[in-house]
C-alpha positions as a printed Julia matrix, in Angstrom:
169×3 Matrix{Float64}:
  -8.08  -16.26  -18.42
 -10.7   -17.59  -16.39
  -7.85  -19.54  -14.19
  -6.11  -16.18  -13.74
  -9.54  -15.19  -12.4
 -10.18  -17.67  -10.0
  -6.01  -17.53   -9.04
  -7.13  -13.48   -8.27
 -10.46  -13.96   -6.7
  -8.66  -17.0    -4.13
  -5.97  -14.57   -3.41
  -8.34  -11.93   -2.19
 -10.19  -14.14   -0.42
  -6.78  -15.29    1.58
  -5.94  -11.7     2.16
  -9.33  -10.93    3.8
  -8.88  -14.05    5.5
  -5.31  -12.77    7.03
  -7.32   -9.58    7.91
  -6.0    -7.02    5.52
  -7.03   -2.95    6.37
  -9.76   -1.77    3.92
  -7.59    0.85    2.44
  -5.08   -2.25    1.85
  -7.31   -4.47    0.14
  -9.23   -2.33   -1.64
  -5.92   -1.43   -3.25
  -5.47   -5.24   -3.81
  -8.38   -5.41   -5.73
  -7.67   -2.73   -7.66
  -3.91   -2.92   -8.96
  -3.57   -6.63   -9.4
  -6.27   -6.59  -12.23
  -3.37   -4.3   -14.14
  -1.03   -7.72  -14.1
  -4.09   -9.73  -15.12
  -4.47   -7.37  -17.98
  -1.11   -7.75  -18.83
  -0.58  -11.37  -18.56
  -3.87  -12.1   -20.68
  -2.29   -9.25  -23.58
   0.65  -11.16  -23.43
  -1.17  -14.38  -23.72
   0.64  -15.73  -20.07
  -0.28  -17.87  -17.7
   0.6   -16.66  -14.07
   3.13  -19.93  -13.45
   4.81  -18.68  -17.28
   5.91  -15.2   -15.74
   9.85  -15.09  -15.07
  12.26  -11.93  -14.57
  12.14  -11.07  -17.96
   8.58  -10.89  -17.63
   8.12   -9.15  -14.73
  10.77   -6.66  -16.23
   8.47   -6.21  -19.04
   5.33   -5.38  -17.02
   6.92   -2.69  -15.51
   8.31   -1.12  -18.38
   4.85   -1.64  -20.05
   3.58   -0.06  -16.89
   5.85    2.9   -17.42
   4.78    3.23  -21.12
   1.29    3.27  -20.3
  -0.9     6.77  -20.24
  -3.99    7.96  -18.36
  -6.48    9.08  -20.14
  -5.71   12.72  -20.94
  -2.24   11.39  -22.2
  -0.18   11.57  -19.14
   2.47    8.95  -18.32
   1.85    7.48  -14.73
   3.9     8.12  -11.83
   6.93    6.43  -10.52
   4.83    6.15   -7.65
   1.72    4.39   -9.51
   3.95    2.5   -10.7
   6.13    1.04   -7.94
   2.69    0.57   -6.15
   1.36   -1.82   -9.13
   4.86   -3.56   -8.79
   4.55   -4.46   -5.27
   0.69   -5.5    -5.65
   2.25   -7.73   -8.13
   4.91   -9.11   -6.01
   2.29   -9.57   -3.34
   0.1   -11.4    -5.43
   3.24  -13.59   -6.76
   4.2   -14.54   -3.1
   0.53  -15.85   -2.37
   1.11  -17.96   -5.43
   4.37  -19.22   -3.82
   2.93  -19.71   -0.77
   0.46  -22.13   -1.85
   2.92  -23.78   -4.5
   1.13  -22.42   -7.72
   4.75  -21.26   -8.93
   8.42  -22.04   -7.75
   9.54  -18.61   -7.11
   8.4   -14.88   -7.21
  10.06  -13.13   -9.9
   9.0    -9.69   -8.83
  11.29   -9.6    -6.22
  14.19   -9.74   -8.67
  13.67   -7.05  -11.22
  15.36   -3.61  -10.62
  12.57   -1.41   -9.63
  11.55    1.95  -10.99
  13.12    4.51   -8.21
  10.89    7.02   -6.46
  12.21   10.16   -5.4
  11.87   10.73   -1.71
  10.29   14.15   -1.08
   9.43   15.14    2.82
   5.77   16.77    2.95
   5.67   20.51    2.88
   3.3    21.05    5.5
   5.21   19.72    8.58
   5.3    21.97   11.8
   8.36   23.13   13.2
   9.65   21.77   16.33
   8.65   24.44   18.15
   5.02   24.52   17.03
   4.51   21.03   17.45
   5.73   21.48   21.48
   3.08   24.23   21.48
   0.29   21.92   20.13
   1.3    19.17   22.25
   1.51   21.56   25.39
  -1.86   22.55   24.59
  -3.41   19.23   24.62
  -1.69   18.39   27.61
  -3.63   20.47   29.31
  -6.69   17.77   29.51
  -7.09   18.15   32.8
  -8.46   21.58   32.9
 -11.73   20.52   31.36
 -15.16   20.6    32.97
 -15.93   17.15   33.34
 -14.58   13.65   33.66
 -15.83   12.51   30.15
 -14.53   15.49   28.32
 -11.22   14.98   30.09
 -10.8    11.58   29.36
 -11.24   12.74   25.46
  -9.15   15.51   25.58
  -6.49   12.66   27.07
  -7.02   10.26   25.01
  -6.36   13.31   21.78
  -3.46   14.18   23.76
  -1.99   10.19   23.89
  -2.46    9.98   20.03
  -0.98   13.12   19.4
   2.13   11.89   21.38
   2.38    8.84   19.92
   2.46   10.05   16.67
   4.94   12.5    17.09
   7.49   10.19   18.92
   7.16    7.19   16.86
   5.89    8.31   13.35
   3.08    6.21   12.95
   0.85    6.89   10.83
  -3.69    7.39   11.54
  -4.48    4.16   10.54
  -1.56    2.29   12.45
  -2.53    4.14   15.57
  -6.04    2.84   15.08
  -4.8    -0.67   14.79
  -2.86   -0.1    18.32
């Protein structure tokens, strides 16, 4: 509906104002319309969604198929539910809805797997030792650049931060 679309545009403006990173903002723009499409199919307005409808939306997502006939992954479904929950948090903050029904549903559980291409501890120590040799560079400009690379690698390794999180620092 036009009302839902208007709320979505206001939500995007609010998130842009709040300083959402480009990657996260793109995710919002792509994921929330799934919810709006579902609401339109069910002939619902945003203020009519309760826990039952939120749970049914998750079921609708689980039953959807990609263009090649495969089911969407649990990771995709969870991302869409998180986007819907964030949208409803905005609506709640602005007193458009009394509560966030997506906070109360039982979400699809994602199997957590470690990345397979992790360096072993010894390999990581060798890499960090090699990066710590920034002082061997020929000129000051290169020394500074190599020092920054060394710092970023140490921060990422010791804290587990992602590239984008380190960039925000």
